[in-house]
PDB file of C-alpha atoms in Angstrom:
ATOM      1  CA  MET A   1     119.019  42.506  44.371  1.00  0.00           C
ATOM      2  CA  THR A   2     118.221  46.060  43.467  1.00  0.00           C
ATOM      3  CA  GLU A   3     118.239  48.821  46.052  1.00  0.00           C
ATOM      4  CA  TYR A   4     115.231  51.086  46.199  1.00  0.00           C
ATOM      5  CA  TRP A   5     115.458  54.844  46.306  1.00  0.00           C
ATOM      6  CA  VAL A   6     114.187  56.243  49.589  1.00  0.00           C
ATOM      7  CA  SER A   7     113.246  59.869  50.059  1.00  0.00           C
ATOM      8  CA  GLN A   8     114.985  61.724  52.890  1.00  0.00           C
ATOM      9  CA  GLY A   9     111.774  63.522  53.721  1.00  0.00           C
ATOM     10  CA  ASN A  10     111.470  67.058  54.909  1.00  0.00           C
ATOM     11  CA  HIS A  11     112.251  68.751  58.202  1.00  0.00           C
ATOM     12  CA  TRP A  12     109.611  71.116  59.621  1.00  0.00           C
ATOM     13  CA  CYS A  13     110.897  74.286  61.277  1.00  0.00           C
ATOM     14  CA  ASP A  14     108.423  75.266  64.017  1.00  0.00           C
ATOM     15  CA  PHE A  15     109.769  78.807  64.267  1.00  0.00           C
ATOM     16  CA  CYS A  16     109.675  79.659  60.558  1.00  0.00           C
ATOM     17  CA  LYS A  17     106.702  77.438  59.638  1.00  0.00           C
ATOM     18  CA  ILE A  18     108.456  75.948  56.618  1.00  0.00           C
ATOM     19  CA  TYR A  19     109.755  72.609  55.390  1.00  0.00           C
ATOM     20  CA  ILE A  20     113.433  72.230  54.545  1.00  0.00           C
ATOM     21  CA  SER A  21     115.416  69.278  53.243  1.00  0.00           C
ATOM     22  CA  ASN A  22     116.106  66.734  55.946  1.00  0.00           C
ATOM     23  CA  ASN A  23     119.881  66.660  55.855  1.00  0.00           C
ATOM     24  CA  PRO A  24     122.274  68.048  58.465  1.00  0.00           C
ATOM     25  CA  ALA A  25     123.918  70.637  56.193  1.00  0.00           C
ATOM     26  CA  THR A  26     120.594  72.196  55.115  1.00  0.00           C
ATOM     27  CA  ILE A  27     119.216  72.210  58.648  1.00  0.00           C
ATOM     28  CA  ARG A  28     122.388  73.817  60.046  1.00  0.00           C
ATOM     29  CA  ASN A  29     122.421  76.393  57.213  1.00  0.00           C
ATOM     30  CA  HIS A  30     118.771  77.262  57.915  1.00  0.00           C
ATOM     31  CA  GLU A  31     119.318  77.544  61.677  1.00  0.00           C
ATOM     32  CA  LEU A  32     122.259  79.913  61.160  1.00  0.00           C
ATOM     33  CA  GLY A  33     120.182  82.150  58.874  1.00  0.00           C
ATOM     34  CA  THR A  34     118.904  85.564  59.981  1.00  0.00           C
ATOM     35  CA  ARG A  35     115.220  84.782  59.255  1.00  0.00           C
ATOM     36  CA  HIS A  36     115.310  81.750  61.577  1.00  0.00           C
ATOM     37  CA  LYS A  37     117.165  83.676  64.310  1.00  0.00           C
ATOM     38  CA  ASP A  38     114.664  86.554  64.064  1.00  0.00           C
ATOM     39  CA  ASN A  39     111.737  84.104  64.337  1.00  0.00           C
ATOM     40  CA  VAL A  40     113.291  82.447  67.388  1.00  0.00           C
ATOM     41  CA  THR A  41     113.789  85.853  69.055  1.00  0.00           C
ATOM     42  CA  LYS A  42     110.201  86.846  68.259  1.00  0.00           C
ATOM     43  CA  ARG A  43     108.811  83.550  69.668  1.00  0.00           C
ATOM     44  CA  ILE A  44     110.761  83.961  72.912  1.00  0.00           C
ATOM     45  CA  ALA A  45     109.545  87.570  73.291  1.00  0.00           C
ATOM     46  CA  ASP A  46     105.939  86.427  72.711  1.00  0.00           C
ATOM     47  CA  MET A  47     106.306  83.706  75.350  1.00  0.00           C
ATOM     48  CA  ARG A  48     107.597  86.275  77.865  1.00  0.00           C
ATOM     49  CA  LYS A  49     104.662  88.605  77.131  1.00  0.00           C
ATOM     50  CA  GLU A  50     102.154  85.781  77.547  1.00  0.00           C
ATOM     51  CA  LYS A  51     103.723  84.749  80.846  1.00  0.00           C
ATOM     52  CA  ALA A  52     103.641  88.343  82.135  1.00  0.00           C
ATOM     53  CA  ALA A  53      99.989  88.718  81.096  1.00  0.00           C
ATOM     54  CA  LYS A  54      99.092  85.426  82.812  1.00  0.00           C
ATOM     55  CA  GLU A  55     100.837  86.476  86.038  1.00  0.00           C
ATOM     56  CA  LYS A  56      99.095  89.855  85.950  1.00  0.00           C
ATOM     57  CA  LYS A  57      95.711  88.157  85.520  1.00  0.00           C
ATOM     58  CA  GLN A  58      96.423  85.836  88.457  1.00  0.00           C
ATOM     59  CA  GLN A  59      97.439  88.782  90.657  1.00  0.00           C
ATOM     60  CA  GLU A  60      94.256  90.644  89.723  1.00  0.00           C
ATOM     61  CA  ALA A  61      92.156  87.578  90.558  1.00  0.00           C
ATOM     62  CA  ALA A  62      93.892  87.226  93.925  1.00  0.00           C
ATOM     63  CA  ARG A  63      93.393  90.934  94.648  1.00  0.00           C
ATOM     64  CA  SER A  64      89.689  90.667  93.742  1.00  0.00           C
ATOM     65  CA  LEU A  65      89.320  87.645  95.979  1.00  0.00           C
ATOM     66  CA  GLU A  66      90.909  89.509  98.884  1.00  0.00           C
ATOM     67  CA  GLN A  67      88.559  92.479  98.327  1.00  0.00           C
ATOM     68  CA  ILE A  68      85.512  90.209  98.260  1.00  0.00           C
ATOM     69  CA  GLU A  69      86.598  88.449 101.419  1.00  0.00           C
ATOM     70  CA  ALA A  70      87.288  91.763 103.159  1.00  0.00           C
ATOM     71  CA  LYS A  71      83.843  93.014 102.140  1.00  0.00           C
ATOM     72  CA  ALA A  72      82.246  89.815 103.427  1.00  0.00           C
ATOM     73  CA  ILE A  73      84.058  90.139 106.736  1.00  0.00           C
ATOM     74  CA  ARG A  74      82.978  93.786 107.132  1.00  0.00           C
ATOM     75  CA  SER A  75      79.398  92.841 106.354  1.00  0.00           C
ATOM     76  CA  TYR A  76      79.509  89.958 108.786  1.00  0.00           C
ATOM     77  CA  LYS A  77      80.968  92.136 111.574  1.00  0.00           C
ATOM     78  CA  LYS A  78      78.316  94.753 110.868  1.00  0.00           C
ATOM     79  CA  ASP A  79      75.624  92.078 111.124  1.00  0.00           C
ATOM     80  CA  LEU A  80      77.062  90.867 114.425  1.00  0.00           C
ATOM     81  CA  ALA A  81      77.140  94.413 115.764  1.00  0.00           C
ATOM     82  CA  SER A  82      73.531  95.056 114.761  1.00  0.00           C
ATOM     83  CA  GLN A  83      72.517  91.720 116.264  1.00  0.00           C
ATOM     84  CA  ASP A  84      74.314  92.567 119.520  1.00  0.00           C
ATOM     85  CA  ASP A  85      72.221  95.747 119.767  1.00  0.00           C
ATOM     86  CA  LYS A  86      68.942  93.884 119.251  1.00  0.00           C
ATOM     87  CA  GLU A  87      69.378  90.707 121.254  1.00  0.00           C
ATOM     88  CA  PRO A  88      72.250  89.503 123.408  1.00  0.00           C
ATOM     89  CA  HIS A  89      73.605  86.122 122.438  1.00  0.00           C
ATOM     90  CA  ALA A  90      76.785  84.121 122.571  1.00  0.00           C
ATOM     91  CA  ALA A  91      78.585  82.736 119.556  1.00  0.00           C
ATOM     92  CA  PRO A  92      79.429  79.037 119.546  1.00  0.00           C
ATOM     93  CA  ALA A  93      82.732  78.320 121.296  1.00  0.00           C
ATOM     94  CA  ASP A  94      84.507  77.157 118.115  1.00  0.00           C
ATOM     95  CA  TYR A  95      83.524  80.373 116.328  1.00  0.00           C
ATOM     96  CA  GLN A  96      84.806  83.059 118.687  1.00  0.00           C
ATOM     97  CA  GLY A  97      87.947  84.940 117.862  1.00  0.00           C
ATOM     98  CA  ILE A  98      88.348  83.780 114.251  1.00  0.00           C
ATOM     99  CA  GLU A  99      90.399  86.091 112.036  1.00  0.00           C
ATOM    100  CA  LEU A 100      89.861  85.762 108.307  1.00  0.00           C
ATOM    101  CA  GLY A 101      91.688  86.566 105.126  1.00  0.00           C
ATOM    102  CA  VAL A 102      93.651  85.013 102.326  1.00  0.00           C
ATOM    103  CA  ALA A 103      96.973  85.755 103.977  1.00  0.00           C
ATOM    104  CA  SER A 104      95.914  84.203 107.295  1.00  0.00           C
ATOM    105  CA  GLY A 105      95.338  80.843 105.595  1.00  0.00           C
ATOM    106  CA  VAL A 106      91.845  80.273 107.069  1.00  0.00           C
ATOM    107  CA  ASP A 107      89.734  77.892 105.014  1.00  0.00           C
ATOM    108  CA  MET A 108      86.752  79.902 103.775  1.00  0.00           C
ATOM    109  CA  THR A 109      84.563  76.771 103.522  1.00  0.00           C
ATOM    110  CA  ARG A 110      85.048  76.264 107.256  1.00  0.00           C
ATOM    111  CA  HIS A 111      84.310  79.939 107.853  1.00  0.00           C
ATOM    112  CA  TRP A 112      81.031  79.812 105.922  1.00  0.00           C
ATOM    113  CA  THR A 113      79.977  76.615 107.684  1.00  0.00           C
ATOM    114  CA  GLN A 114      80.620  78.263 111.036  1.00  0.00           C
ATOM    115  CA  HIS A 115      78.845  81.426 109.904  1.00  0.00           C
ATOM    116  CA  LEU A 116      75.751  79.466 108.875  1.00  0.00           C
ATOM    117  CA  THR A 117      75.833  77.569 112.157  1.00  0.00           C
ATOM    118  CA  HIS A 118      76.050  80.874 114.005  1.00  0.00           C
ATOM    119  CA  LEU A 119      73.128  82.325 112.052  1.00  0.00           C
ATOM    120  CA  GLU A 120      71.004  79.272 112.843  1.00  0.00           C
ATOM    121  CA  TYR A 121      72.064  79.508 116.479  1.00  0.00           C
ATOM    122  CA  CYS A 122      70.958  83.115 116.698  1.00  0.00           C
ATOM    123  CA  LYS A 123      67.895  82.590 114.458  1.00  0.00           C
ATOM    124  CA  VAL A 124      68.850  85.585 112.377  1.00  0.00           C
ATOM    125  CA  ARG A 125      66.504  86.408 109.543  1.00  0.00           C
ATOM    126  CA  HIS A 126      68.336  86.362 106.199  1.00  0.00           C
ATOM    127  CA  ASP A 127      67.843  89.959 105.164  1.00  0.00           C
ATOM    128  CA  SER A 128      69.415  91.709 102.184  1.00  0.00           C
ATOM    129  CA  ARG A 129      72.806  92.056 103.890  1.00  0.00           C
ATOM    130  CA  HIS A 130      73.027  88.290 104.340  1.00  0.00           C
ATOM    131  CA  SER A 131      71.919  87.760 100.738  1.00  0.00           C
ATOM    132  CA  ALA A 132      74.811  89.968  99.616  1.00  0.00           C
ATOM    133  CA  LEU A 133      77.153  87.933 101.794  1.00  0.00           C
ATOM    134  CA  PHE A 134      76.002  84.691 100.178  1.00  0.00           C
ATOM    135  CA  ARG A 135      76.371  86.208  96.677  1.00  0.00           C
ATOM    136  CA  ASP A 136      79.971  87.073  97.621  1.00  0.00           C
ATOM    137  CA  ARG A 137      80.478  83.465  98.700  1.00  0.00           C
ATOM    138  CA  LYS A 138      79.266  82.277  95.315  1.00  0.00           C
ATOM    139  CA  VAL A 139      81.751  84.597  93.588  1.00  0.00           C
ATOM    140  CA  ILE A 140      84.543  83.336  95.849  1.00  0.00           C
ATOM    141  CA  ASP A 141      83.681  79.715  95.055  1.00  0.00           C
ATOM    142  CA  GLU A 142      83.600  80.453  91.305  1.00  0.00           C
ATOM    143  CA  MET A 143      86.980  82.206  91.453  1.00  0.00           C
ATOM    144  CA  ARG A 144      88.488  79.314  93.405  1.00  0.00           C
ATOM    145  CA  ALA A 145      87.113  76.822  90.890  1.00  0.00           C
ATOM    146  CA  ALA A 146      88.558  78.875  88.016  1.00  0.00           C
ATOM    147  CA  ASN A 147      91.981  78.965  89.709  1.00  0.00           C
ATOM    148  CA  GLY A 148      91.877  75.258  90.482  1.00  0.00           C
ATOM    149  CA  ASP A 149      92.011  75.701  94.274  1.00  0.00           C
TER     150      ASP A 149
END
């Protein structure tokens, strides 16, 4: 019986974006070459830059989230103070003494649920300050969805 000739095929180098003969000597010779080594070094440097940029973007998003939450807390405290001046009332028992913030680990969904309960309890009219607070909540929810939280 006759043997058929079979092609060795080609080996694709991901770093150099070229095909080379698929035999060990050619592959080893290519991998020891300066062009391949330079391309590997360049790829690793690019990966480091991308990782640094991604980390920086995540830190900026976290910082923005903290600023939004701090602004919402200030607005809420201001609303409570203005409400205290107009009409005395008591906050629900499960709402008193809550401290907020990303670092404190308080679930913001729980906070907003309690805040809405408190507003209904006090029958506070939703004026422009409350509208701004709810816009901030929407931004917080969008940022959390983008970060996969």
